Amino acid sequence: MIDWLALWGVTQAVGFVFKPILEYLAKDTAKDYVKDFFKSCLSNVLPLPNSQQTEKQQETLKIVTGKAITEFLKLIQQELEDADLEYIQIQQYNLSLEEFIKDQQVAEALGQVFIDQNSLNTKLLKERWQKLEVGKTFLPNAFNWEQVAKRYQKKVKAIIQETPELREILNSQNLEKLAEAVPVQPEFDLIKYQEGILEQYGNLKLESLDTTGCAYKILKSRAENDENPSVRRATVQELVQVYTDHPDTLSILKFRLENDEHLDVRRAAVREIARGYKDHPDTLSILKSRAENDESSSVRQTAVRELARGFKDHPETLSILKTWAYNHDKNPSVRCAAVEELGQGYTDHPETLNILKSCAENDESSSVRYVAVEELGQGYTDHPETLNILKSCAENDESSSVRYVAVEELGQGYTDHPETLNILKSCAENDESSSVRYAAVQELAQGWKDEPSMFEFLQDRALHDPFKHGHGFQNSPREFALKTIVKNYPNHPQTLPLLRDRAENDPDEQLRTWANKQLE
C-alpha cells in the first residue's frame, strides 16, 4: 500500500498544522481531486472513461497534486504565523481550509500553475474564500494572498523540475497544443535552420555574460535601504533563494537580523539563515542568540522553531527546548513553540512526557496548556497517565480551548475505553462553552454512531442545546446534531418529525432555513 503522506512530504514536516487535510486527500477521494486539480490543463491525460492514461501517470499526478497542496498549505501556515497567530489559532483554520481546498474552482486554479507558473489567480482565491462557507473564518488583516501565490508558483516550478515523469506528461500535452496551434510547414528545412543558428551564434561565449551582478546589487540595496518592511522581507527571502552562495548574502542577512527595526524582516532573516545556511558554523549560535535576546516574542518563537527543526540531533537543542518550555520565556507563544517541538520531535526521549504533563497541568497560559494536552493525546495515548490528564483537563480546566482539545483527544484516542463515552456525554450536555459542547457531540457522532442510544442522545442535543450565535465564527452543537441525524438516520421514525419541529421552532434562523430545504 502506498504511503501517500510520506511521498507528499507530510510525514517529515515537523510542526505542520494542516496535516489532517492531507490525510483526507490521501484517501480514495484523492483520485477525484486530481481530476479537478488538473482539469483545465491536462484534460487529455486525466483518467476519463476512454483515457489511455497509464497507472504510472495516474500515480505521478497524484504525487505531484499532494506535494503541491502540501506546499500551498505550508505557505498559508507561514502567512498566519507571520500575522502573529498562535498555534491554537492557526489550528482552528483546519476545517475551513479543507473546504477551501476541496472547492473545484480553487483546485483548478492551483493546478493551472503547472502549465503557466505565473497564473495563480489571487482574485479568485479571495473571492472563493469569501463566497464559500469558510468565509466566516476571518483571515488576519496582514494575510497576503499575493505573497502566497508568488511563493506557491516557485514551489510548483521546483516540483516540475524534480519530477521527470511529470515533465514528460506536460511536454506531451504542450506539444499537442503546439501542433494544433502552429502546424509545421511541409517545406520547413530543420537542418538548414540549425546550420544558420550555429553560423550566427556559434562563437558567442555565454559564460561571459553577467546576468546576475546588476540584479544582486538591486536586491542588496532594497534589503538594506527600502523604507517598506514588506519589501525588505521579500528581498531577504529572494536573496537566499537565488544567491545563497554569494559571499555577501549571509552578511546581509546577519545585519538585517540584528538591526532591522521591523520584526517581520528579522523573522524572515531567522528562517532564511536557518534553512539556507544550516551547515554554516555560525548558524546555531545565531539562532540561540535570537531565541534568547530578540525583543520580539515572534522572532524568539521563530528562532526556537528553527532550532528544533534544523538542529534536532544537536546535543544542545533538547536542553534549550526544555529551558524555554519551563517558563523561561514570559511570552506564552515562545513557550508554545518549545512545547510543540518537544512533543513532535522528542517523543521517545524519557524526559519529554514529564515536561508535557507539567505544562498541561501547571502553565499559567491556556495556549501552552492547549499545546501540551494535544501533544500528550497524540504522542502518548498508550501511557497509563495520559487518560487521567485528558479527563481532568476536559472537565476542570478553566479555559474552554483546553477543554476543547482534551475532548478531541479523548474522542480520537480512547474510543475503546469504557469511561470515554460518559465523559464526552457529560461535556456535551454540561459544558458552558458551545465550542466544547460541539467538539463532544462531534466526537460522539463519529466514534459511537453504532451505540444503541446515540440517536436519542443526538435528538436531545438537537432540541435542547442552548447555543446562540454571537460575534465571529461559531459552530452550533444543535446544528451539528440535527445534520448528523439527517445524514446517519434518514429512515428513523423520529427523524422527519424532528426536522419539521426544527424547521418551525429552532431559534436559529439559518438552521430553520436549512431544515425547511430538507423538507422540500
Short mmCIF file of C-alpha atoms in Angstrom, two decimals:
data_model
loop_
_atom_site.label_atom_id
_atom_site.label_comp_id
_atom_site.label_asym_id
_atom_site.label_seq_id
_atom_site.Cartn_x
_atom_site.Cartn_y
_atom_site.Cartn_z
CA MET A 1 0.00 0.00 0.00
CA ILE A 2 1.39 3.40 -0.99
CA ASP A 3 2.15 5.81 1.85
CA TRP A 4 0.92 9.00 0.17
CA LEU A 5 1.67 11.22 3.16
CA ALA A 6 5.33 10.18 3.05
CA LEU A 7 5.52 10.78 -0.72
CA TRP A 8 3.95 14.22 -0.30
CA GLY A 9 6.45 15.21 2.39
CA VAL A 10 3.77 15.45 5.09
CA THR A 11 5.23 12.80 7.39
CA GLN A 12 8.56 14.62 7.55
CA ALA A 13 7.03 18.09 8.04
CA VAL A 14 7.61 18.93 11.70
CA GLY A 15 5.18 21.47 13.13
CA PHE A 16 2.80 21.27 10.15
CA VAL A 17 -0.64 22.27 11.43
CA PHE A 18 -2.74 21.23 8.43
CA LYS A 19 -1.80 17.55 8.26
CA PRO A 20 -5.47 16.42 8.73
CA ILE A 21 -6.36 17.98 5.37
CA LEU A 22 -3.71 15.88 3.62
CA GLU A 23 -4.88 12.78 5.49
CA TYR A 24 -8.30 13.40 3.96
CA LEU A 25 -6.78 13.73 0.48
CA ALA A 26 -4.74 10.56 0.96
CA LYS A 27 -7.95 8.55 0.97
CA ASP A 28 -9.68 7.38 -2.23
CA THR A 29 -11.04 10.90 -2.66
CA ALA A 30 -7.63 11.96 -4.00
CA LYS A 31 -8.32 10.33 -7.37
CA ASP A 32 -11.32 12.58 -7.97
CA TYR A 33 -9.45 15.57 -6.57
CA VAL A 34 -6.66 15.10 -9.12
CA LYS A 35 -9.27 15.41 -11.90
CA ASP A 36 -10.36 18.81 -10.55
CA PHE A 37 -6.78 19.87 -9.89
CA PHE A 38 -5.59 19.26 -13.46
CA LYS A 39 -8.95 19.78 -15.15
CA SER A 40 -8.14 22.84 -17.26
CA CYS A 41 -4.58 21.99 -18.21
CA LEU A 42 -4.25 18.24 -18.62
CA SER A 43 -7.69 17.22 -19.78
CA ASN A 44 -6.42 14.71 -22.32
CA VAL A 45 -4.30 12.75 -19.84
CA LEU A 46 -6.79 12.57 -16.98
CA PRO A 47 -8.37 9.21 -16.09
CA LEU A 48 -11.55 9.81 -18.08
CA PRO A 49 -13.69 6.85 -19.23
CA ASN A 50 -11.86 6.29 -22.54
CA SER A 51 -8.45 7.51 -21.42
CA GLN A 52 -5.26 5.68 -22.28
CA GLN A 53 -3.59 7.09 -19.19
CA THR A 54 -1.27 4.57 -17.61
CA GLU A 55 -1.32 3.60 -13.96
CA LYS A 56 2.12 5.17 -13.63
CA GLN A 57 0.83 8.51 -14.97
CA GLN A 58 -2.08 8.42 -12.52
CA GLU A 59 0.35 7.79 -9.67
CA THR A 60 2.61 10.64 -10.82
CA LEU A 61 -0.29 13.10 -10.96
CA LYS A 62 -1.49 12.05 -7.53
CA ILE A 63 2.01 12.52 -6.08
CA VAL A 64 2.53 16.00 -7.54
CA THR A 65 -1.00 17.07 -6.57
CA GLY A 66 -0.35 16.10 -2.96
CA LYS A 67 3.05 17.78 -2.97
CA ALA A 68 1.56 20.99 -4.38
CA ILE A 69 -1.28 21.10 -1.83
CA THR A 70 1.21 20.39 0.97
CA GLU A 71 3.37 23.31 -0.13
CA PHE A 72 0.32 25.57 -0.54
CA LEU A 73 -0.88 24.80 2.98
CA LYS A 74 2.62 25.33 4.40
CA LEU A 75 2.62 28.77 2.81
CA ILE A 76 -0.80 29.50 4.31
CA GLN A 77 0.55 28.46 7.72
CA GLN A 78 3.59 30.68 7.27
CA GLU A 79 1.39 33.68 6.44
CA LEU A 80 -0.72 33.05 9.53
CA GLU A 81 2.40 32.72 11.66
CA ASP A 82 3.73 35.96 10.16
CA ALA A 83 0.48 37.62 11.26
CA ASP A 84 1.39 36.65 14.86
CA LEU A 85 -1.31 34.00 15.24
CA GLU A 86 -0.55 31.41 17.87
CA TYR A 87 -0.61 27.66 17.29
CA ILE A 88 -4.09 27.21 18.73
CA GLN A 89 -5.46 29.98 16.50
CA ILE A 90 -3.87 28.57 13.34
CA GLN A 91 -5.20 25.10 14.06
CA GLN A 92 -8.74 26.44 14.03
CA TYR A 93 -8.38 27.05 10.28
CA ASN A 94 -8.20 23.30 9.54
CA LEU A 95 -11.88 22.73 8.76
CA SER A 96 -12.19 25.93 6.75
CA LEU A 97 -9.08 25.23 4.68
CA GLU A 98 -10.25 21.68 3.99
CA GLU A 99 -13.46 23.06 2.47
CA PHE A 100 -11.47 25.69 0.60
CA ILE A 101 -9.04 23.15 -0.87
CA LYS A 102 -11.91 20.84 -1.88
CA ASP A 103 -13.60 23.63 -3.86
CA GLN A 104 -13.41 22.76 -7.58
CA GLN A 105 -12.53 26.30 -8.70
CA VAL A 106 -9.74 26.58 -6.12
CA ALA A 107 -8.34 23.16 -7.06
CA GLU A 108 -8.39 24.04 -10.74
CA ALA A 109 -6.64 27.37 -10.10
CA LEU A 110 -3.87 25.67 -8.11
CA GLY A 111 -3.43 23.04 -10.83
CA GLN A 112 -3.30 25.58 -13.66
CA VAL A 113 0.05 26.81 -12.30
CA PHE A 114 1.65 23.60 -13.58
CA ILE A 115 1.09 24.88 -17.13
CA ASP A 116 1.63 28.58 -16.51
CA GLN A 117 3.84 29.22 -13.49
CA ASN A 118 2.67 32.84 -13.26
CA SER A 119 -1.03 32.12 -13.48
CA LEU A 120 -2.34 31.72 -9.92
CA ASN A 121 -5.46 33.85 -9.74
CA THR A 122 -5.35 35.54 -6.34
CA LYS A 123 -8.58 37.40 -7.04
CA LEU A 124 -10.37 34.07 -7.46
CA LEU A 125 -8.83 32.72 -4.24
CA LYS A 126 -10.01 35.77 -2.29
CA GLU A 127 -13.50 35.58 -3.82
CA ARG A 128 -13.86 31.84 -3.19
CA TRP A 129 -12.74 32.28 0.43
CA GLN A 130 -15.44 34.92 0.91
CA LYS A 131 -18.21 33.13 -1.01
CA LEU A 132 -17.71 29.70 0.49
CA GLU A 133 -18.98 28.94 3.96
CA VAL A 134 -15.38 29.23 5.17
CA GLY A 135 -15.58 32.98 4.67
CA LYS A 136 -16.98 33.11 8.20
CA THR A 137 -13.48 32.24 9.36
CA PHE A 138 -11.73 35.56 9.00
CA LEU A 139 -8.16 35.83 7.82
CA PRO A 140 -5.96 38.36 9.64
CA ASN A 141 -5.55 41.77 8.03
CA ALA A 142 -1.87 41.08 7.40
CA PHE A 143 -2.62 37.93 5.38
CA ASN A 144 -1.19 38.38 1.88
CA TRP A 145 -2.64 36.20 -0.91
CA GLU A 146 -0.21 37.72 -3.41
CA GLN A 147 2.75 36.61 -1.31
CA VAL A 148 1.28 33.10 -1.04
CA ALA A 149 0.77 32.99 -4.81
CA LYS A 150 4.30 34.12 -5.59
CA ARG A 151 5.85 31.52 -3.34
CA TYR A 152 3.48 28.78 -4.50
CA GLN A 153 4.44 29.41 -8.10
CA LYS A 154 8.10 28.89 -7.19
CA LYS A 155 7.26 25.70 -5.33
CA VAL A 156 5.43 24.37 -8.39
CA LYS A 157 8.46 25.11 -10.58
CA ALA A 158 10.60 23.09 -8.17
CA ILE A 159 8.11 20.18 -8.20
CA ILE A 160 8.18 20.12 -12.00
CA GLN A 161 11.98 20.20 -12.06
CA GLU A 162 12.31 17.30 -9.64
CA THR A 163 9.65 15.11 -11.31
CA PRO A 164 10.78 13.92 -14.79
CA GLU A 165 7.65 11.79 -15.18
CA LEU A 166 5.51 14.92 -14.81
CA ARG A 167 7.63 16.85 -17.31
CA GLU A 168 7.01 14.04 -19.80
CA ILE A 169 3.26 14.38 -19.31
CA LEU A 170 3.38 18.18 -19.52
CA ASN A 171 5.62 18.12 -22.58
CA SER A 172 3.32 15.73 -24.43
CA GLN A 173 0.37 17.97 -23.59
CA ASN A 174 2.20 21.12 -24.73
CA LEU A 175 3.41 19.50 -27.94
CA GLU A 176 -0.15 18.51 -28.84
CA LYS A 177 -1.38 22.07 -28.20
CA LEU A 178 1.53 23.49 -30.20
CA ALA A 179 0.88 21.15 -33.10
CA GLU A 180 -2.75 22.26 -33.19
CA ALA A 181 -1.90 25.96 -32.94
CA VAL A 182 1.19 26.14 -35.17
CA PRO A 183 1.32 23.27 -37.70
CA VAL A 184 4.77 22.60 -39.15
CA GLN A 185 5.02 23.62 -42.81
CA PRO A 186 5.91 20.71 -45.09
CA GLU A 187 8.72 22.71 -46.77
CA PHE A 188 10.40 23.70 -43.48
CA ASP A 189 14.10 22.68 -43.56
CA LEU A 190 15.13 21.99 -39.97
CA ILE A 191 18.75 21.12 -40.86
CA LYS A 192 19.26 24.37 -42.75
CA TYR A 193 17.69 26.31 -39.85
CA GLN A 194 20.10 24.63 -37.39
CA GLU A 195 23.11 25.48 -39.58
CA GLY A 196 22.02 29.13 -39.70
CA ILE A 197 21.77 29.34 -35.89
CA LEU A 198 25.26 27.86 -35.50
CA GLU A 199 26.72 30.23 -38.10
CA GLN A 200 25.22 33.30 -36.41
CA TYR A 201 25.74 32.45 -32.74
CA GLY A 202 28.24 29.58 -32.56
CA ASN A 203 31.07 31.83 -31.32
CA LEU A 204 29.03 33.60 -28.63
CA LYS A 205 30.56 32.96 -25.16
CA LEU A 206 27.51 32.73 -22.97
CA GLU A 207 29.58 32.28 -19.82
CA SER A 208 30.96 35.79 -20.26
CA LEU A 209 27.55 37.42 -19.93
CA ASP A 210 26.97 38.96 -16.49
CA THR A 211 23.34 38.09 -15.84
CA THR A 212 23.39 38.33 -12.04
CA GLY A 213 25.58 41.25 -10.90
CA CYS A 214 23.12 44.05 -11.55
CA ALA A 215 20.17 42.14 -10.12
CA TYR A 216 22.13 41.28 -6.98
CA LYS A 217 23.07 44.93 -6.39
CA ILE A 218 19.42 45.93 -6.69
CA LEU A 219 18.30 43.26 -4.21
CA LYS A 220 21.08 44.16 -1.80
CA SER A 221 20.14 47.83 -1.96
CA ARG A 222 16.47 47.09 -1.31
CA ALA A 223 17.26 44.77 1.58
CA GLU A 224 19.37 47.47 3.20
CA ASN A 225 17.61 50.70 2.29
CA ASP A 226 13.97 50.25 1.27
CA GLU A 227 11.58 52.01 3.66
CA ASN A 228 8.86 49.39 3.22
CA PRO A 229 9.43 46.42 5.59
CA SER A 230 7.45 44.12 3.28
CA VAL A 231 9.93 44.87 0.50
CA ARG A 232 12.89 44.25 2.81
CA ARG A 233 11.36 40.97 3.96
CA ALA A 234 10.66 39.76 0.42
CA THR A 235 14.14 40.79 -0.68
CA VAL A 236 15.76 38.85 2.17
CA GLN A 237 13.87 35.75 1.05
CA GLU A 238 14.75 36.29 -2.61
CA LEU A 239 18.45 36.74 -1.85
CA VAL A 240 18.65 33.33 -0.22
CA GLN A 241 16.54 31.57 -2.83
CA VAL A 242 18.64 32.86 -5.73
CA TYR A 243 22.01 33.89 -4.29
CA THR A 244 22.71 31.57 -1.36
CA ASP A 245 26.32 31.07 -2.46
CA HIS A 246 27.11 34.75 -3.00
CA PRO A 247 29.81 35.80 -0.50
CA ASP A 248 27.84 38.84 0.73
CA THR A 249 24.41 37.24 1.26
CA LEU A 250 24.92 35.81 4.74
CA SER A 251 26.41 39.09 5.98
CA ILE A 252 23.37 40.99 4.68
CA LEU A 253 21.06 38.56 6.49
CA LYS A 254 23.00 38.86 9.75
CA PHE A 255 22.86 42.63 9.60
CA ARG A 256 19.10 42.64 8.97
CA LEU A 257 18.61 40.11 11.77
CA GLU A 258 20.48 42.21 14.30
CA ASN A 259 19.50 45.71 13.21
CA ASP A 260 16.23 45.80 11.27
CA GLU A 261 13.57 47.62 13.26
CA HIS A 262 10.72 45.51 11.88
CA LEU A 263 10.05 42.09 13.38
CA ASP A 264 8.82 40.56 10.09
CA VAL A 265 12.18 41.27 8.46
CA ARG A 266 14.06 39.78 11.41
CA ARG A 267 11.79 36.71 11.34
CA ALA A 268 12.45 36.24 7.64
CA ALA A 269 16.18 36.54 8.26
CA VAL A 270 15.99 33.90 11.01
CA ARG A 271 14.19 31.48 8.70
CA GLU A 272 16.47 32.04 5.74
CA ILE A 273 19.66 31.70 7.78
CA ALA A 274 18.36 28.52 9.44
CA ARG A 275 17.28 26.89 6.19
CA GLY A 276 19.79 28.26 3.73
CA TYR A 277 22.89 28.07 5.92
CA LYS A 278 22.19 25.09 8.15
CA ASP A 279 25.75 23.77 7.81
CA HIS A 280 27.43 27.10 8.46
CA PRO A 281 29.37 27.07 11.76
CA ASP A 282 27.75 30.32 12.98
CA THR A 283 24.10 29.38 12.38
CA LEU A 284 23.39 27.55 15.64
CA SER A 285 24.81 30.34 17.78
CA ILE A 286 22.88 32.94 15.74
CA LEU A 287 19.60 31.12 16.37
CA LYS A 288 20.35 30.67 20.08
CA SER A 289 21.11 34.36 20.39
CA ARG A 290 17.85 35.39 18.68
CA ALA A 291 15.81 32.94 20.74
CA GLU A 292 17.29 34.43 23.90
CA ASN A 293 17.69 38.12 23.16
CA ASP A 294 15.38 39.43 20.45
CA GLU A 295 12.93 41.99 21.83
CA SER A 296 10.07 40.49 19.77
CA SER A 297 8.40 37.31 21.03
CA SER A 298 7.52 36.44 17.41
CA VAL A 299 11.20 36.45 16.44
CA ARG A 300 12.12 34.43 19.53
CA GLN A 301 9.38 31.94 18.71
CA THR A 302 10.62 31.57 15.13
CA ALA A 303 14.19 31.05 16.34
CA VAL A 304 13.06 28.33 18.75
CA ARG A 305 11.17 26.52 15.98
CA GLU A 306 14.05 26.72 13.53
CA LEU A 307 16.44 25.42 16.18
CA ALA A 308 14.20 22.43 16.87
CA ARG A 309 13.57 21.60 13.23
CA GLY A 310 17.01 22.20 11.81
CA PHE A 311 19.18 21.03 14.70
CA LYS A 312 17.11 18.26 16.28
CA ASP A 313 20.11 15.94 16.70
CA HIS A 314 22.44 18.59 18.08
CA PRO A 315 23.27 17.84 21.74
CA GLU A 316 22.32 21.36 22.90
CA THR A 317 18.87 21.55 21.28
CA LEU A 318 16.87 19.42 23.72
CA SER A 319 18.28 21.33 26.67
CA ILE A 320 17.35 24.64 25.04
CA LEU A 321 13.76 23.50 24.38
CA LYS A 322 13.36 22.24 27.96
CA THR A 323 14.53 25.58 29.29
CA TRP A 324 12.08 27.52 27.13
CA ALA A 325 9.17 25.18 27.90
CA TYR A 326 9.58 25.67 31.64
CA ASN A 327 8.54 29.32 31.81
CA HIS A 328 11.98 30.60 30.79
CA ASP A 329 10.30 32.98 28.36
CA LYS A 330 7.48 35.06 29.80
CA ASN A 331 5.68 35.13 26.46
CA PRO A 332 3.35 32.13 26.01
CA SER A 333 3.83 31.93 22.24
CA VAL A 334 7.53 31.16 22.74
CA ARG A 335 6.74 28.50 25.35
CA CYS A 336 4.09 27.07 23.00
CA ALA A 337 6.69 26.68 20.28
CA ALA A 338 9.09 24.89 22.64
CA VAL A 339 6.39 22.54 23.97
CA GLU A 340 5.11 21.71 20.48
CA GLU A 341 8.58 21.00 19.13
CA LEU A 342 9.38 18.80 22.13
CA GLY A 343 6.18 16.83 21.65
CA GLN A 344 6.69 16.29 17.95
CA GLY A 345 10.44 15.87 17.77
CA TYR A 346 11.37 14.12 21.04
CA THR A 347 8.53 11.69 21.77
CA ASP A 348 10.96 8.89 22.60
CA HIS A 349 13.08 10.92 25.00
CA PRO A 350 12.45 9.90 28.64
CA GLU A 351 12.11 13.50 29.88
CA THR A 352 9.53 14.69 27.33
CA LEU A 353 6.46 13.12 28.94
CA ASN A 354 7.08 14.76 32.30
CA ILE A 355 7.65 18.14 30.67
CA LEU A 356 4.36 17.89 28.76
CA LYS A 357 2.47 16.75 31.88
CA SER A 358 3.85 19.66 33.88
CA CYS A 359 2.94 22.18 31.16
CA ALA A 360 -0.56 20.71 30.68
CA GLU A 361 -1.34 20.95 34.39
CA ASN A 362 0.61 23.94 35.62
CA ASP A 363 1.44 26.52 32.95
CA GLU A 364 -0.35 29.81 33.57
CA SER A 365 -1.10 30.24 29.87
CA SER A 366 -4.07 28.42 28.34
CA SER A 367 -2.28 28.40 24.98
CA VAL A 368 0.64 26.45 26.44
CA ARG A 369 -1.69 24.04 28.26
CA TYR A 370 -3.60 23.54 24.99
CA VAL A 371 -0.46 22.56 23.07
CA ALA A 372 0.78 20.30 25.87
CA VAL A 373 -2.58 18.47 26.07
CA GLU A 374 -2.64 17.99 22.32
CA GLU A 375 0.91 16.61 22.24
CA LEU A 376 0.10 14.24 25.11
CA GLY A 377 -3.01 12.98 23.33
CA GLN A 378 -1.25 12.43 20.04
CA GLY A 379 2.08 11.09 21.24
CA TYR A 380 1.31 9.21 24.46
CA THR A 381 -2.07 7.51 24.02
CA ASP A 382 -0.74 4.23 25.41
CA HIS A 383 0.79 5.75 28.54
CA PRO A 384 -1.32 4.95 31.64
CA GLU A 385 -1.29 8.53 32.95
CA THR A 386 -2.46 10.25 29.77
CA LEU A 387 -6.15 9.35 30.03
CA ASN A 388 -6.46 10.81 33.54
CA ILE A 389 -4.72 14.02 32.49
CA LEU A 390 -7.04 14.42 29.47
CA LYS A 391 -10.11 13.63 31.59
CA SER A 392 -9.10 16.20 34.21
CA CYS A 393 -8.45 18.86 31.57
CA ALA A 394 -11.74 18.15 29.75
CA GLU A 395 -13.75 18.52 32.92
CA ASN A 396 -11.86 21.05 35.01
CA ASP A 397 -9.54 23.35 33.07
CA GLU A 398 -10.70 26.96 33.35
CA SER A 399 -10.01 27.58 29.65
CA SER A 400 -12.58 26.45 27.09
CA SER A 401 -9.85 25.99 24.48
CA VAL A 402 -8.01 23.50 26.72
CA ARG A 403 -11.25 21.63 27.48
CA TYR A 404 -11.96 21.61 23.74
CA VAL A 405 -8.67 19.96 22.75
CA ALA A 406 -8.90 17.49 25.65
CA VAL A 407 -12.34 16.41 24.42
CA GLU A 408 -10.97 15.97 20.89
CA GLU A 409 -8.04 13.86 22.06
CA LEU A 410 -10.31 11.70 24.23
CA GLY A 411 -12.70 11.11 21.34
CA GLN A 412 -9.99 10.28 18.83
CA GLY A 413 -7.62 8.28 21.02
CA TYR A 414 -9.81 6.44 23.51
CA THR A 415 -12.86 5.18 21.60
CA ASP A 416 -12.49 1.72 23.15
CA HIS A 417 -12.06 2.90 26.73
CA PRO A 418 -15.21 2.34 28.86
CA GLU A 419 -15.00 5.77 30.55
CA THR A 420 -14.78 7.88 27.40
CA LEU A 421 -18.44 7.74 26.35
CA ASN A 422 -19.74 9.10 29.65
CA ILE A 423 -17.03 11.79 29.86
CA LEU A 424 -17.93 13.08 26.39
CA LYS A 425 -21.68 12.95 27.07
CA SER A 426 -21.17 14.98 30.22
CA CYS A 427 -19.14 17.59 28.32
CA ALA A 428 -21.73 17.72 25.53
CA GLU A 429 -24.56 18.32 27.97
CA ASN A 430 -22.99 20.45 30.68
CA ASP A 431 -20.01 22.49 29.46
CA GLU A 432 -20.72 26.22 29.42
CA SER A 433 -18.77 26.67 26.16
CA SER A 434 -20.59 25.94 22.88
CA SER A 435 -17.28 25.05 21.21
CA VAL A 436 -16.58 22.36 23.82
CA ARG A 437 -20.13 21.00 23.54
CA TYR A 438 -19.77 21.00 19.75
CA ALA A 439 -16.50 19.05 19.93
CA ALA A 440 -18.04 16.50 22.29
CA VAL A 441 -21.13 15.99 20.10
CA GLN A 442 -18.91 15.68 17.03
CA GLU A 443 -16.63 13.07 18.61
CA LEU A 444 -19.60 11.07 19.88
CA ALA A 445 -21.35 11.13 16.50
CA GLN A 446 -18.25 9.96 14.70
CA GLY A 447 -16.85 7.44 17.18
CA TRP A 448 -20.02 5.99 18.67
CA LYS A 449 -22.53 6.18 15.80
CA ASP A 450 -23.44 2.48 16.29
CA GLU A 451 -24.12 2.97 20.01
CA PRO A 452 -27.80 1.95 20.58
CA SER A 453 -28.71 5.16 22.40
CA MET A 454 -26.88 7.55 20.04
CA PHE A 455 -29.99 8.66 18.11
CA GLU A 456 -31.77 9.64 21.31
CA PHE A 457 -28.71 11.49 22.56
CA LEU A 458 -28.33 13.48 19.32
CA GLN A 459 -32.07 14.19 19.27
CA ASP A 460 -31.82 15.63 22.76
CA ARG A 461 -28.89 17.85 21.70
CA ALA A 462 -30.72 19.00 18.54
CA LEU A 463 -33.67 20.05 20.69
CA HIS A 464 -32.09 21.36 23.86
CA ASP A 465 -28.55 22.62 23.31
CA PRO A 466 -28.62 26.31 24.36
CA PHE A 467 -26.38 27.59 21.55
CA LYS A 468 -26.87 31.21 20.44
CA HIS A 469 -24.99 32.97 17.65
CA GLY A 470 -22.55 35.61 18.85
CA HIS A 471 -19.82 37.54 17.11
CA GLY A 472 -17.44 35.87 14.66
CA PHE A 473 -17.40 32.27 13.50
CA GLN A 474 -19.01 29.73 15.84
CA ASN A 475 -20.09 26.12 15.50
CA SER A 476 -23.56 25.18 16.67
CA PRO A 477 -23.87 21.85 18.55
CA ARG A 478 -27.61 21.86 17.80
CA GLU A 479 -26.99 22.26 14.08
CA PHE A 480 -24.37 19.52 14.00
CA ALA A 481 -26.62 17.11 15.90
CA LEU A 482 -29.55 17.72 13.54
CA LYS A 483 -27.48 17.39 10.38
CA THR A 484 -25.88 14.21 11.70
CA ILE A 485 -29.29 12.69 12.37
CA VAL A 486 -30.49 13.53 8.84
CA LYS A 487 -27.32 12.02 7.37
CA ASN A 488 -26.93 8.91 9.54
CA TYR A 489 -30.54 8.10 10.44
CA PRO A 490 -32.66 9.14 7.43
CA ASN A 491 -35.14 6.27 7.92
CA HIS A 492 -35.57 6.52 11.68
CA PRO A 493 -39.26 7.17 12.51
CA GLN A 494 -38.37 10.23 14.63
CA THR A 495 -36.14 11.94 12.05
CA LEU A 496 -38.90 13.57 9.97
CA PRO A 497 -40.89 14.85 12.97
CA LEU A 498 -37.68 16.29 14.45
CA LEU A 499 -36.80 18.01 11.19
CA ARG A 500 -40.30 19.53 10.97
CA ASP A 501 -40.07 20.74 14.55
CA ARG A 502 -36.67 22.42 13.96
CA ALA A 503 -37.87 23.98 10.71
CA GLU A 504 -40.63 25.69 12.64
CA ASN A 505 -39.24 26.22 16.13
CA ASP A 506 -35.44 26.40 16.19
CA PRO A 507 -34.28 29.81 17.45
CA ASP A 508 -31.51 29.90 14.83
CA GLU A 509 -32.84 31.35 11.56
CA GLN A 510 -30.09 29.71 9.49
CA LEU A 511 -30.89 26.29 10.90
CA ARG A 512 -34.63 26.78 10.32
CA THR A 513 -33.89 27.67 6.70
CA TRP A 514 -31.71 24.58 6.26
CA ALA A 515 -34.34 22.31 7.84
CA ASN A 516 -37.04 23.70 5.55
CA LYS A 517 -34.88 23.00 2.49
CA GLN A 518 -34.50 19.38 3.59
CA LEU A 519 -38.28 19.08 3.75
CA GLU A 520 -38.85 20.34 0.20
#
